[in-house]
PDB file of C-alpha atoms and ligand atoms in Angstrom:
ATOM      1  CA  MET O   1      27.895 159.233  37.257  1.00 43.00           C
ATOM      2  CA  ILE O   2      27.395 163.654  37.199  1.00 44.00           C
ATOM      3  CA  ARG O   3      28.963 163.420  33.546  1.00 44.00           C
ATOM      4  CA  PHE O   4      26.452 160.515  32.581  1.00 42.00           C
ATOM      5  CA  ILE O   5      23.531 162.230  34.067  1.00 43.00           C
ATOM      6  CA  SER O   6      24.287 165.860  32.505  1.00 43.00           C
ATOM      7  CA  VAL O   7      24.474 163.838  28.753  1.00 37.00           C
ATOM      8  CA  VAL O   8      21.112 162.259  29.624  1.00 39.00           C
ATOM      9  CA  LEU O   9      19.425 165.168  30.699  1.00 39.00           C
ATOM     10  CA  ILE O  10      20.868 166.961  27.257  1.00 40.00           C
ATOM     11  CA  ILE O  11      19.575 164.170  25.074  1.00 38.00           C
ATOM     12  CA  PHE O  12      15.994 164.704  26.952  1.00 40.00           C
ATOM     13  CA  ALA O  13      16.023 168.373  26.149  1.00 40.00           C
ATOM     14  CA  TYR O  14      16.616 167.811  22.978  1.00 38.00           C
ATOM     15  CA  GLY O  15      14.406 165.479  22.680  1.00 35.00           C
ATOM     16  CA  ARG O  16      11.570 167.545  23.773  1.00 37.00           C
ATOM     17  CA  SER O  17      12.312 170.434  21.115  1.00 36.00           C
ATOM     18  CA  GLN O  18      12.181 168.008  19.023  1.00 35.00           C
ATOM     19  CA  VAL O  19       9.153 166.701  19.485  1.00 33.00           C
ATOM     20  CA  THR O  20       6.978 170.452  19.539  1.00 33.00           C
ATOM     21  CA  GLU O  21       8.956 171.128  16.116  1.00 32.00           C
ATOM     22  CA  ASN O  22       7.452 167.493  14.959  1.00 33.00           C
ATOM     23  CA  GLU O  23       3.678 167.670  17.142  1.00 32.00           C
ATOM     24  CA  GLU O  24       2.940 171.394  16.780  1.00 34.00           C
ATOM     25  CA  ASN O  25       5.191 173.096  13.408  1.00 33.00           C
ATOM     26  CA  CYS O  26       2.831 171.238  10.917  1.00 34.00           C
ATOM     27  CA  PRO O  27       1.955 173.584   7.658  1.00 36.00           C
ATOM     28  CA  GLY O  28      -1.109 175.223   8.077  1.00 35.00           C
ATOM     29  CA  SER O  29      -0.432 175.147  11.773  1.00 34.00           C
ATOM     30  CA  THR O  30      -1.769 178.102  14.353  1.00 34.00           C
ATOM     31  CA  VAL O  31      -0.157 176.335  17.187  1.00 37.00           C
ATOM     32  CA  ASN O  32       3.151 178.843  18.224  1.00 41.00           C
ATOM     33  CA  ASN O  33       6.567 178.023  18.921  1.00 45.00           C
ATOM     34  CA  TYR O  34       8.699 180.038  20.942  1.00 45.00           C
ATOM     35  CA  ILE O  35      12.219 180.285  21.870  1.00 46.00           C
ATOM     36  CA  LEU O  36      13.880 182.295  25.009  1.00 46.00           C
ATOM     37  CA  GLY O  37      15.167 185.842  23.881  1.00 44.00           C
ATOM     38  CA  PRO O  38      18.839 186.677  23.694  1.00 42.00           C
ATOM     39  CA  ASP O  39      18.303 187.780  27.575  1.00 40.00           C
ATOM     40  CA  GLY O  40      17.344 184.274  28.924  1.00 41.00           C
ATOM     41  CA  TYR O  41      13.531 185.343  29.635  1.00 42.00           C
ATOM     42  CA  THR O  42      11.896 186.843  26.706  1.00 46.00           C
ATOM     43  CA  MET O  43       9.901 184.434  24.086  1.00 46.00           C
ATOM     44  CA  GLN O  44      10.720 184.831  20.861  1.00 48.00           C
ATOM     45  CA  PRO O  45       8.462 183.279  18.263  1.00 48.00           C
ATOM     46  CA  THR O  46      10.780 180.753  15.889  1.00 44.00           C
ATOM     47  CA  VAL O  47      10.298 181.026  11.940  1.00 39.00           C
ATOM     48  CA  TYR O  48       8.326 178.369  10.353  1.00 35.00           C
ATOM     49  CA  THR O  49       9.296 177.906   6.983  1.00 35.00           C
ATOM     50  CA  GLY O  50       7.447 174.423   6.353  1.00 35.00           C
ATOM     51  CA  GLU O  51      11.384 173.056   5.187  1.00 36.00           C
ATOM     52  CA  SER O  52      11.637 170.329   6.986  1.00 36.00           C
ATOM     53  CA  PRO O  53      15.734 171.021   7.521  1.00 35.00           C
ATOM     54  CA  LYS O  54      15.502 174.011   9.592  1.00 37.00           C
ATOM     55  CA  GLN O  55      12.948 173.032  12.103  1.00 38.00           C
ATOM     56  CA  GLY O  56      16.290 170.916  13.146  1.00 35.00           C
ATOM     57  CA  LYS O  57      18.030 173.945  13.880  1.00 39.00           C
ATOM     58  CA  PRO O  58      16.749 175.762  16.793  1.00 41.00           C
ATOM     59  CA  GLY O  59      17.055 172.530  18.397  1.00 38.00           C
ATOM     60  CA  LYS O  60      20.031 171.518  18.090  1.00 40.00           C
ATOM     61  CA  ARG O  61      21.840 175.744  19.286  1.00 42.00           C
ATOM     62  CA  GLY O  62      19.298 174.602  22.152  1.00 39.00           C
ATOM     63  CA  ALA O  63      20.495 171.373  23.207  1.00 43.00           C
ATOM     64  CA  GLN O  64      24.105 173.248  23.335  1.00 43.00           C
ATOM     65  CA  GLY O  65      23.728 176.244  25.415  1.00 38.00           C
ATOM     66  CA  GLU O  66      23.706 172.921  28.428  1.00 42.00           C
ATOM     67  CA  PRO O  67      27.284 172.456  29.359  1.00 42.00           C
ATOM     68  CA  GLY O  68      26.703 175.244  31.094  1.00 38.00           C
ATOM     69  CA  LEU O  69      24.833 173.661  33.564  1.00 43.00           C
ATOM     70  CA  LYS O  70      27.087 171.070  32.970  1.00 41.00           C
ATOM     71  CA  GLY O  71      30.360 172.060  33.895  1.00 37.00           C
ATOM     72  CA  ASN O  72      29.149 173.676  37.419  1.00 43.00           C
ATOM     73  CA  LYS O  73      27.374 170.117  38.966  1.00 43.00           C
ATOM     74  CA  GLY O  74      30.996 168.439  38.149  1.00 40.00           C
ATOM     75  CA  THR O  75      32.170 170.556  40.555  1.00 42.00           C
ATOM     76  CA  LYS O  76      30.273 170.325  43.135  1.00 44.00           C
ATOM     77  CA  GLY O  77      29.929 166.534  43.166  1.00 41.00           C
ATOM     78  CA  GLU O  78      33.627 166.531  42.986  1.00 46.00           C
ATOM     79  CA  SER O  79      33.715 168.279  46.138  1.00 47.00           C
ATOM     80  CA  GLY O  80      31.121 165.818  47.380  1.00 47.00           C
ATOM     81  CA  GLN O  81      31.637 162.071  48.348  1.00 54.00           C
ATOM     82  CA  ALA O  82      30.614 160.034  44.473  1.00 53.00           C
ATOM     83  CA  ASP O  83      28.916 157.442  46.720  1.00 66.00           C
ATOM     84  CA  ASP O  84      26.351 159.876  48.403  1.00 83.00           C
ATOM     85  CA  THR O  85      23.705 158.259  46.122  1.00 91.00           C
ATOM     86  CA  ALA O  86      21.051 160.318  48.547  1.00 92.00           C
ATOM     87  CA  GLU O  87      22.434 164.183  47.842  1.00 93.00           C
ATOM     88  CA  GLU O  88      23.180 162.655  44.087  1.00 93.00           C
ATOM     89  CA  LEU O  89      19.194 162.085  44.115  1.00 93.00           C
ATOM     90  CA  GLN O  90      18.583 165.341  45.209  1.00 92.00           C
ATOM     91  CA  MET O  91      20.747 167.141  42.563  1.00 93.00           C
ATOM     92  CA  LEU O  92      18.977 165.299  40.252  1.00 91.00           C
ATOM     93  CA  LYS O  93      16.103 165.988  41.317  1.00 89.00           C
ATOM     94  CA  ASP O  94      16.482 169.808  41.405  1.00 90.00           C
ATOM     95  CA  GLU O  95      18.244 169.368  37.875  1.00 89.00           C
ATOM     96  CA  VAL O  96      15.723 167.393  36.411  1.00 81.00           C
ATOM     97  CA  ALA O  97      12.982 170.302  37.524  1.00 79.00           C
ATOM     98  CA  GLU O  98      15.082 173.025  36.840  1.00 83.00           C
ATOM     99  CA  MET O  99      15.026 171.641  33.347  1.00 79.00           C
ATOM    100  CA  LYS O 100      11.434 170.958  33.031  1.00 70.00           C
ATOM    101  CA  ALA O 101      11.067 174.944  34.417  1.00 70.00           C
ATOM    102  CA  LYS O 102      12.867 175.833  31.568  1.00 71.00           C
ATOM    103  CA  LEU O 103      11.371 173.697  28.394  1.00 69.00           C
ATOM    104  CA  GLY O 104       8.293 174.538  29.631  1.00 57.00           C
ATOM    105  CA  ILE O 105       9.426 178.733  29.208  1.00 55.00           C
ATOM    106  CA  TYR O 106      10.173 176.929  26.421  1.00 61.00           C
ATOM    107  CA  LEU O 107       7.563 176.249  24.387  1.00 70.00           C
ATOM    108  CA  THR O 108       4.566 179.113  26.176  1.00 85.00           C
ATOM    109  CA  PRO O 109       4.731 182.417  26.676  1.00 91.00           C
ATOM    110  CA  PRO O 110       3.852 183.309  30.854  1.00 93.00           C
ATOM    111  CA  SER O 111       1.177 186.273  29.155  1.00 96.00           C
ATOM    112  CA  CYS O 112       0.077 187.698  25.633  1.00 96.00           C
ATOM    113  CA  ASP O 113       2.445 190.409  26.272  1.00 95.00           C
ATOM    114  CA  TYR O 114       5.065 188.094  25.638  1.00 93.00           C
ATOM    115  CA  ILE O 115       3.744 186.889  22.307  1.00 92.00           C
ATOM    116  CA  ASN O 116       4.572 189.059  19.040  1.00 85.00           C
ATOM    117  CA  ARG O 117       1.722 190.170  17.732  1.00 84.00           C
ATOM    118  CA  ASN O 118       3.504 191.384  14.891  1.00 85.00           C
ATOM    119  CA  GLU O 119       3.146 187.310  13.460  1.00 80.00           C
ATOM    120  CA  LYS O 120       0.178 186.255  14.853  1.00 84.00           C
ATOM    121  CA  THR O 121      -3.757 187.055  14.879  1.00 93.00           C
ATOM    122  CA  SER O 122      -5.411 187.508  17.566  1.00 96.00           C
ATOM    123  CA  GLY O 123      -7.025 184.510  19.349  1.00 96.00           C
ATOM    124  CA  THR O 124      -6.665 181.759  21.774  1.00 96.00           C
ATOM    125  CA  TYR O 125      -3.180 180.648  23.201  1.00 95.00           C
ATOM    126  CA  VAL O 126      -1.679 179.033  25.721  1.00 94.00           C
ATOM    127  CA  ILE O 127       0.406 180.372  28.472  1.00 95.00           C
ATOM    128  CA  SER O 128       2.082 179.965  31.636  1.00 92.00           C
ATOM    129  CA  PRO O 129       2.649 182.797  34.020  1.00 94.00           C
ATOM    130  CA  ASP O 130       4.049 181.104  37.089  1.00 90.00           C
ATOM    131  CA  LEU O 131       5.701 177.161  35.872  1.00 81.00           C
ATOM    132  CA  ARG O 132       6.549 176.671  39.167  1.00 83.00           C
ATOM    133  CA  THR O 133       3.791 177.858  40.588  1.00 86.00           C
ATOM    134  CA  VAL O 134       0.724 176.645  37.896  1.00 87.00           C
ATOM    135  CA  GLN O 135      -0.783 174.432  35.062  1.00 90.00           C
ATOM    136  CA  PRO O 136      -0.370 175.755  32.127  1.00 91.00           C
ATOM    137  CA  PHE O 137      -3.513 177.227  30.296  1.00 95.00           C
ATOM    138  CA  SER O 138      -6.004 178.575  27.795  1.00 96.00           C
ATOM    139  CA  VAL O 139      -6.786 182.642  28.023  1.00 97.00           C
ATOM    140  CA  TYR O 140      -8.071 185.249  25.061  1.00 97.00           C
ATOM    141  CA  CYS O 141      -5.405 187.314  23.565  1.00 97.00           C
ATOM    142  CA  ASN O 142      -6.198 190.341  22.024  1.00 97.00           C
ATOM    143  CA  PHE O 143      -3.154 191.676  20.406  1.00 96.00           C
ATOM    144  CA  THR O 144      -5.612 194.380  18.031  1.00 94.00           C
ATOM    145  CA  GLY O 145      -4.349 197.982  20.247  1.00 93.00           C
ATOM    146  CA  GLU O 146      -2.571 196.482  23.759  1.00 94.00           C
ATOM    147  CA  THR O 147      -2.014 193.102  23.864  1.00 96.00           C
ATOM    148  CA  GLU O 148      -4.215 192.132  26.194  1.00 98.00           C
ATOM    149  CA  THR O 149      -4.586 189.120  28.239  1.00 98.00           C
ATOM    150  CA  ILE O 150      -8.160 188.024  28.797  1.00 98.00           C
ATOM    151  CA  ILE O 151     -10.344 185.228  30.824  1.00 98.00           C
ATOM    152  CA  GLU O 152     -13.515 184.787  31.167  1.00 97.00           C
ATOM    153  CA  HIS O 153     -16.324 183.645  32.887  1.00 98.00           C
ATOM    154  CA  ASP O 154     -20.010 182.391  32.702  1.00 97.00           C
ATOM    155  CA  SER O 155     -22.143 185.105  33.192  1.00 97.00           C
ATOM    156  CA  MET O 156     -20.726 187.691  30.164  1.00 96.00           C
ATOM    157  CA  ASN O 157     -23.334 188.976  28.468  1.00 97.00           C
ATOM    158  CA  GLU O 158     -25.689 191.616  29.878  1.00 98.00           C
ATOM    159  CA  ILE O 159     -28.933 189.598  33.273  1.00 98.00           C
ATOM    160  CA  GLN O 160     -31.891 190.412  34.525  1.00 98.00           C
ATOM    161  CA  LEU O 161     -32.131 189.795  38.410  1.00 97.00           C
ATOM    162  CA  THR O 162     -35.234 187.793  40.012  1.00 96.00           C
ATOM    163  CA  SER O 163     -37.303 189.599  41.227  1.00 96.00           C
ATOM    164  CA  CYS O 164     -36.373 189.647  45.662  1.00 97.00           C
ATOM    165  CA  GLU O 165     -36.660 193.269  48.016  1.00 97.00           C
ATOM    166  CA  PRO O 166     -34.402 192.234  50.735  1.00 98.00           C
ATOM    167  CA  LYS O 167     -30.686 193.546  51.109  1.00 98.00           C
ATOM    168  CA  LYS O 168     -28.083 191.559  48.393  1.00 98.00           C
ATOM    169  CA  CYS O 169     -30.818 188.947  48.261  1.00 98.00           C
ATOM    170  CA  TYR O 170     -30.213 188.446  44.598  1.00 98.00           C
ATOM    171  CA  LYS O 171     -27.011 186.207  44.806  1.00 98.00           C
ATOM    172  CA  ARG O 172     -24.822 185.165  41.146  1.00 98.00           C
ATOM    173  CA  HIS O 173     -21.528 183.044  41.900  1.00 98.00           C
ATOM    174  CA  ILE O 174     -18.817 183.987  39.342  1.00 98.00           C
ATOM    175  CA  ARG O 175     -17.577 180.793  37.631  1.00 98.00           C
ATOM    176  CA  TYR O 176     -13.955 181.579  35.046  1.00 97.00           C
ATOM    177  CA  ASN O 177     -12.820 178.676  33.102  1.00 91.00           C
ATOM    178  CA  VAL O 178      -9.163 178.378  34.326  1.00 95.00           C
ATOM    179  CA  ALA O 179      -8.818 177.808  37.904  1.00 96.00           C
ATOM    180  CA  MET O 180      -8.197 180.703  40.713  1.00 97.00           C
ATOM    181  CA  GLU O 181      -4.801 180.186  41.749  1.00 96.00           C
ATOM    182  CA  GLN O 182      -3.828 180.883  37.439  1.00 97.00           C
ATOM    183  CA  ILE O 183      -5.561 183.690  37.247  1.00 98.00           C
ATOM    184  CA  VAL O 184      -3.552 184.842  40.628  1.00 98.00           C
ATOM    185  CA  ALA O 185      -0.705 183.236  38.417  1.00 97.00           C
ATOM    186  CA  LEU O 186      -1.746 185.993  35.082  1.00 98.00           C
ATOM    187  CA  ILE O 187      -2.435 188.549  37.595  1.00 98.00           C
ATOM    188  CA  GLN O 188       0.871 188.672  39.727  1.00 97.00           C
ATOM    189  CA  ARG O 189       2.779 188.471  36.009  1.00 96.00           C
ATOM    190  CA  SER O 190       1.131 191.563  34.684  1.00 98.00           C
ATOM    191  CA  SER O 191       1.277 195.480  35.014  1.00 98.00           C
ATOM    192  CA  GLU O 192      -2.338 196.384  35.279  1.00 98.00           C
ATOM    193  CA  CYS O 193      -5.930 194.671  35.294  1.00 98.00           C
ATOM    194  CA  ARG O 194      -8.907 195.628  34.670  1.00 98.00           C
ATOM    195  CA  GLN O 195     -13.025 194.486  35.100  1.00 98.00           C
ATOM    196  CA  PHE O 196     -15.823 196.105  34.217  1.00 98.00           C
ATOM    197  CA  ILE O 197     -18.821 196.131  35.789  1.00 98.00           C
ATOM    198  CA  LYS O 198     -22.760 197.704  35.824  1.00 98.00           C
ATOM    199  CA  TYR O 199     -25.312 198.310  36.428  1.00 98.00           C
ATOM    200  CA  ARG O 200     -28.998 198.943  34.675  1.00 98.00           C
ATOM    201  CA  CYS O 201     -31.287 199.302  37.572  1.00 98.00           C
ATOM    202  CA  ILE O 202     -34.925 201.100  37.435  1.00 98.00           C
ATOM    203  CA  ALA O 203     -36.299 202.555  40.590  1.00 98.00           C
ATOM    204  CA  SER O 204     -33.555 200.211  42.049  1.00 98.00           C
ATOM    205  CA  LEU O 205     -30.832 200.284  44.572  1.00 98.00           C
ATOM    206  CA  LEU O 206     -27.313 200.142  44.137  1.00 98.00           C
ATOM    207  CA  LEU O 207     -25.176 200.618  46.978  1.00 98.00           C
ATOM    208  CA  GLU O 208     -26.885 203.181  49.818  1.00 98.00           C
ATOM    209  CA  GLY O 209     -28.154 201.234  52.400  1.00 97.00           C
ATOM    210  CA  GLY O 210     -26.179 198.534  51.405  1.00 98.00           C
ATOM    211  CA  TYR O 211     -28.200 196.797  48.421  1.00 98.00           C
ATOM    212  CA  ALA O 212     -25.912 195.714  46.635  1.00 98.00           C
ATOM    213  CA  THR O 213     -21.765 193.793  46.729  1.00 98.00           C
ATOM    214  CA  TRP O 214     -19.937 192.423  44.608  1.00 98.00           C
ATOM    215  CA  LEU O 215     -17.465 189.991  46.193  1.00 98.00           C
ATOM    216  CA  SER O 216     -13.834 189.820  45.521  1.00 98.00           C
ATOM    217  CA  ARG O 217     -11.194 187.080  44.724  1.00 98.00           C
ATOM    218  CA  ASP O 218     -10.937 186.609  48.547  1.00 97.00           C
ATOM    219  CA  GLY O 219     -14.971 186.089  48.883  1.00 98.00           C
ATOM    220  CA  THR O 220     -15.055 189.934  50.996  1.00 98.00           C
ATOM    221  CA  HIS O 221     -18.325 191.919  50.045  1.00 98.00           C
ATOM    222  CA  MET O 222     -16.907 195.263  48.708  1.00 98.00           C
ATOM    223  CA  ARG O 223     -19.161 198.750  48.641  1.00 98.00           C
ATOM    224  CA  TYR O 224     -17.512 200.781  45.266  1.00 98.00           C
ATOM    225  CA  TRP O 225     -18.319 200.316  42.529  1.00 98.00           C
ATOM    226  CA  GLY O 226     -16.047 199.887  38.709  1.00 98.00           C
ATOM    227  CA  GLY O 227     -14.882 203.397  37.621  1.00 98.00           C
ATOM    228  CA  ALA O 228     -14.938 205.604  41.787  1.00 98.00           C
ATOM    229  CA  THR O 229     -11.000 205.266  40.880  1.00 95.00           C
ATOM    230  CA  SER O 230     -10.507 206.331  44.977  1.00 97.00           C
ATOM    231  CA  GLN O 231     -12.618 203.257  46.071  1.00 97.00           C
ATOM    232  CA  ARG O 232     -14.137 205.384  49.023  1.00 97.00           C
ATOM    233  CA  ASN O 233     -16.849 203.028  49.896  1.00 97.00           C
ATOM    234  CA  ASP O 234     -20.577 203.592  48.723  1.00 98.00           C
ATOM    235  CA  TYR O 235     -18.825 205.402  45.793  1.00 98.00           C
ATOM    236  CA  CYS O 236     -19.613 204.632  42.048  1.00 98.00           C
ATOM    237  CA  ALA O 237     -18.239 206.371  39.413  1.00 98.00           C
ATOM    238  CA  CYS O 238     -19.999 209.470  39.045  1.00 98.00           C
ATOM    239  CA  GLY O 239     -20.088 210.364  42.869  1.00 98.00           C
ATOM    240  CA  GLU O 240     -16.734 211.218  42.383  1.00 96.00           C
ATOM    241  CA  THR O 241     -17.172 213.870  39.495  1.00 96.00           C
ATOM    242  CA  GLY O 242     -20.003 214.850  41.477  1.00 97.00           C
ATOM    243  CA  THR O 243     -21.890 214.111  37.595  1.00 98.00           C
ATOM    244  CA  CYS O 244     -24.681 211.590  39.467  1.00 98.00           C
ATOM    245  CA  VAL O 245     -28.635 211.598  37.857  1.00 98.00           C
ATOM    246  CA  ASP O 246     -29.341 213.732  41.411  1.00 98.00           C
ATOM    247  CA  SER O 247     -26.525 215.345  42.885  1.00 96.00           C
ATOM    248  CA  THR O 248     -27.068 214.127  46.144  1.00 97.00           C
ATOM    249  CA  LYS O 249     -26.272 211.339  45.294  1.00 98.00           C
ATOM    250  CA  ARG O 250     -23.352 208.905  44.968  1.00 98.00           C
ATOM    251  CA  CYS O 251     -24.588 207.094  42.309  1.00 98.00           C
ATOM    252  CA  ASN O 252     -26.824 206.494  39.641  1.00 98.00           C
ATOM    253  CA  CYS O 253     -29.104 204.424  40.513  1.00 98.00           C
ATOM    254  CA  ASP O 254     -28.808 205.692  43.691  1.00 98.00           C
ATOM    255  CA  LYS O 255     -31.527 208.365  42.806  1.00 98.00           C
ATOM    256  CA  ASN O 256     -34.111 204.944  43.910  1.00 97.00           C
ATOM    257  CA  SER O 257     -36.947 206.289  41.122  1.00 97.00           C
ATOM    258  CA  SER O 258     -37.770 205.467  37.189  1.00 95.00           C
ATOM    259  CA  PRO O 259     -36.248 206.747  34.506  1.00 97.00           C
ATOM    260  CA  GLU O 260     -33.709 204.095  33.524  1.00 98.00           C
ATOM    261  CA  THR O 261     -29.923 204.710  34.905  1.00 98.00           C
ATOM    262  CA  SER O 262     -27.270 202.939  35.375  1.00 98.00           C
ATOM    263  CA  ASP O 263     -23.771 203.097  37.299  1.00 98.00           C
ATOM    264  CA  GLU O 264     -20.781 201.655  35.583  1.00 98.00           C
ATOM    265  CA  GLY O 265     -16.459 201.392  35.253  1.00 98.00           C
ATOM    266  CA  PHE O 266     -13.606 199.434  35.305  1.00 98.00           C
ATOM    267  CA  LEU O 267     -12.572 197.762  38.759  1.00 98.00           C
ATOM    268  CA  THR O 268      -8.764 198.255  38.160  1.00 98.00           C
ATOM    269  CA  ASP O 269      -7.444 196.468  42.413  1.00 98.00           C
ATOM    270  CA  LYS O 270      -4.556 193.687  41.202  1.00 98.00           C
ATOM    271  CA  ASP O 271      -4.792 192.070  45.069  1.00 98.00           C
ATOM    272  CA  THR O 272      -8.698 191.823  44.968  1.00 98.00           C
ATOM    273  CA  LEU O 273      -9.698 191.052  41.510  1.00 98.00           C
ATOM    274  CA  PRO O 274     -11.608 188.675  39.775  1.00 98.00           C
ATOM    275  CA  VAL O 275     -15.199 189.277  40.671  1.00 98.00           C
ATOM    276  CA  THR O 276     -16.052 185.970  42.487  1.00 98.00           C
ATOM    277  CA  GLY O 277     -19.938 187.408  42.561  1.00 98.00           C
ATOM    278  CA  LEU O 278     -22.648 190.072  42.561  1.00 98.00           C
ATOM    279  CA  GLN O 279     -24.967 190.888  44.895  1.00 98.00           C
ATOM    280  CA  PHE O 280     -28.464 193.031  44.322  1.00 98.00           C
ATOM    281  CA  GLY O 281     -31.564 193.731  45.812  1.00 98.00           C
ATOM    282  CA  ASP O 282     -34.296 195.816  45.970  1.00 98.00           C
ATOM    283  CA  ALA O 283     -36.172 194.167  43.005  1.00 97.00           C
ATOM    284  CA  GLY O 284     -38.942 193.221  44.369  1.00 97.00           C
ATOM    285  CA  ASP O 285     -42.063 195.501  44.226  1.00 96.00           C
ATOM    286  CA  PRO O 286     -44.233 196.261  41.217  1.00 95.00           C
ATOM    287  CA  GLY O 287     -41.451 198.962  38.908  1.00 96.00           C
ATOM    288  CA  GLU O 288     -38.601 197.947  40.223  1.00 97.00           C
ATOM    289  CA  TYR O 289     -35.820 195.987  38.117  1.00 98.00           C
ATOM    290  CA  GLY O 290     -31.918 195.570  37.848  1.00 98.00           C
ATOM    291  CA  TRP O 291     -29.820 194.252  34.810  1.00 98.00           C
ATOM    292  CA  HIS O 292     -25.774 193.287  35.800  1.00 98.00           C
ATOM    293  CA  THR O 293     -22.757 192.920  33.378  1.00 98.00           C
ATOM    294  CA  LEU O 294     -19.326 191.975  34.692  1.00 98.00           C
ATOM    295  CA  GLY O 295     -16.819 191.967  31.517  1.00 98.00           C
ATOM    296  CA  PRO O 296     -13.587 189.546  30.879  1.00 98.00           C
ATOM    297  CA  LEU O 297     -10.861 190.081  32.966  1.00 98.00           C
ATOM    298  CA  VAL O 298      -8.692 192.071  30.675  1.00 98.00           C
ATOM    299  CA  CYS O 299      -4.521 192.074  32.386  1.00 98.00           C
ATOM    300  CA  THR O 300      -2.090 194.096  30.486  1.00 98.00           C
ATOM    301  CA  GLY O 301       1.441 194.588  29.905  1.00 97.00           C
ATOM    302  CA  ARG O 302       4.154 192.688  32.880  1.00 96.00           C
ATOM    303  CA  SER O 303       4.537 193.159  36.300  1.00 92.00           C
ATOM    304  CA  VAL O 304       9.094 192.999  36.084  1.00 71.00           C
TER     305      VAL O 304
HETATM  306  C1  NAG P 401     -10.024 194.056  21.295  1.00 77.51           C
HETATM  307  O1  NAG P 401      -9.191 195.515  21.696  1.00 77.51           O
HETATM  308  C2  NAG P 401      -9.939 196.122  20.500  1.00 77.51           C
HETATM  309  C3  NAG P 401      -8.461 197.455  20.724  1.00 77.51           C
HETATM  310  O2  NAG P 401      -8.910 197.397  22.000  1.00 77.51           O
HETATM  311  C4  NAG P 401     -11.222 195.884  20.981  1.00 77.51           C
HETATM  312  O3  NAG P 401     -11.889 197.737  20.396  1.00 77.51           O
HETATM  313  C5  NAG P 401     -11.892 194.940  21.110  1.00 77.51           C
HETATM  314  O4  NAG P 401     -13.186 194.915  21.398  1.00 77.51           O
HETATM  315  C6  NAG P 401     -11.016 193.414  21.508  1.00 77.51           C
HETATM  316  N1  NAG P 401     -11.112 192.214  21.034  1.00 77.51           N
HETATM  317  C7  NAG P 401     -12.686 191.800  22.091  1.00 77.51           C
HETATM  318  C8  NAG P 401     -12.695 190.331  21.965  1.00 77.51           C
HETATM  319  O5  NAG P 401     -11.435 191.320  23.647  1.00 77.51           O
END
C-alpha cells in the first residue's frame, strides 16, 4: 500500500513537471522555469533550448530524487499496523502536502532575489515567499542595480490634498494589489524593505501639533517621517541632521509658511511596513497647500 502511494506520488510529481514544461516553456515565452539547486533551497533557472528532447530531462531527474522519501515512509509503515487506515490516510495527506510544497518551490521563486538576473529582464514575475501560508502572487522585479521585489498600490502618483483644516482631516486609504498576508510574507523573506514617503507643502504643518500621520501595517498612527533614521516622534530627516529650513523645527514643512518646501525619505522598519494610510491637515486656509507622494514597497535581499 505504502509503496503504491509513493509510486502514485512520483507519477504525480513527474506529471506536474511535464505539464509545466509543456505549458510554460514554449519558444518565445517569457515565463520562467526554475529547478531546485543542489542545496535543495535556492532556485536555478532551467535553460530552455526549444528542442523537446532536452525538455524532458530535468523532469526525469526530479522524479528520480523521490525514492529517498519512499524508503523513509516504508520503514514507518512496517512498525505500525497496515490496516490502520486513519493513520495511513493522514500520512498520505502529509506526504501530498509535502509534495505540493516541493512542487511549488520548484515552480516559483520566493522573491525576485531568487531569480537568476543574468538571464532575465525586469518585469512582472510570480513569486511565492511562503508556500505554507500564502498563495503565489505577481510582483515587479527590477534587475537594474540591486535586485528589487516591488509591490505597487493605488496611489502611486503625487496627489494634492483636498482643502481641509483640522488635524488629520484629509484621509487616504492605501490599497495594494496583493493581500496583506502576501506582502508580510515577502517582507519576512527579505533582508530589507523600504517605502518612499514625501509631503510637499506651502504653509501647511506636517508633524508639529500632530497634523499628519502615516498608518502602519496594523493601522497604528505613526509620528515620524521618512528618512528619520532614529524613528523618534515628530522627526523628519532634516530634524535628525539639523538641516531644516527653520533650524528650530524638526521638519521643513513645520515652518508653516511659504515658500514651498518638502519633507521626504524612506521608511525602512520591516515590522510596520507597508504604509496603509496617509492623513494630513492644515490645508484649508487661503494660501495653504499640500501634496503627498508614496512610493511602492521595495524589498531586497534574503532574510536567511
Ligand atoms: C530599477 O532600479 C534602478 C536602479 O536602482 C532604478 O533607477 C529604477 O528606477 C528602477 N526601476 C523601477 C521601475 O523601479
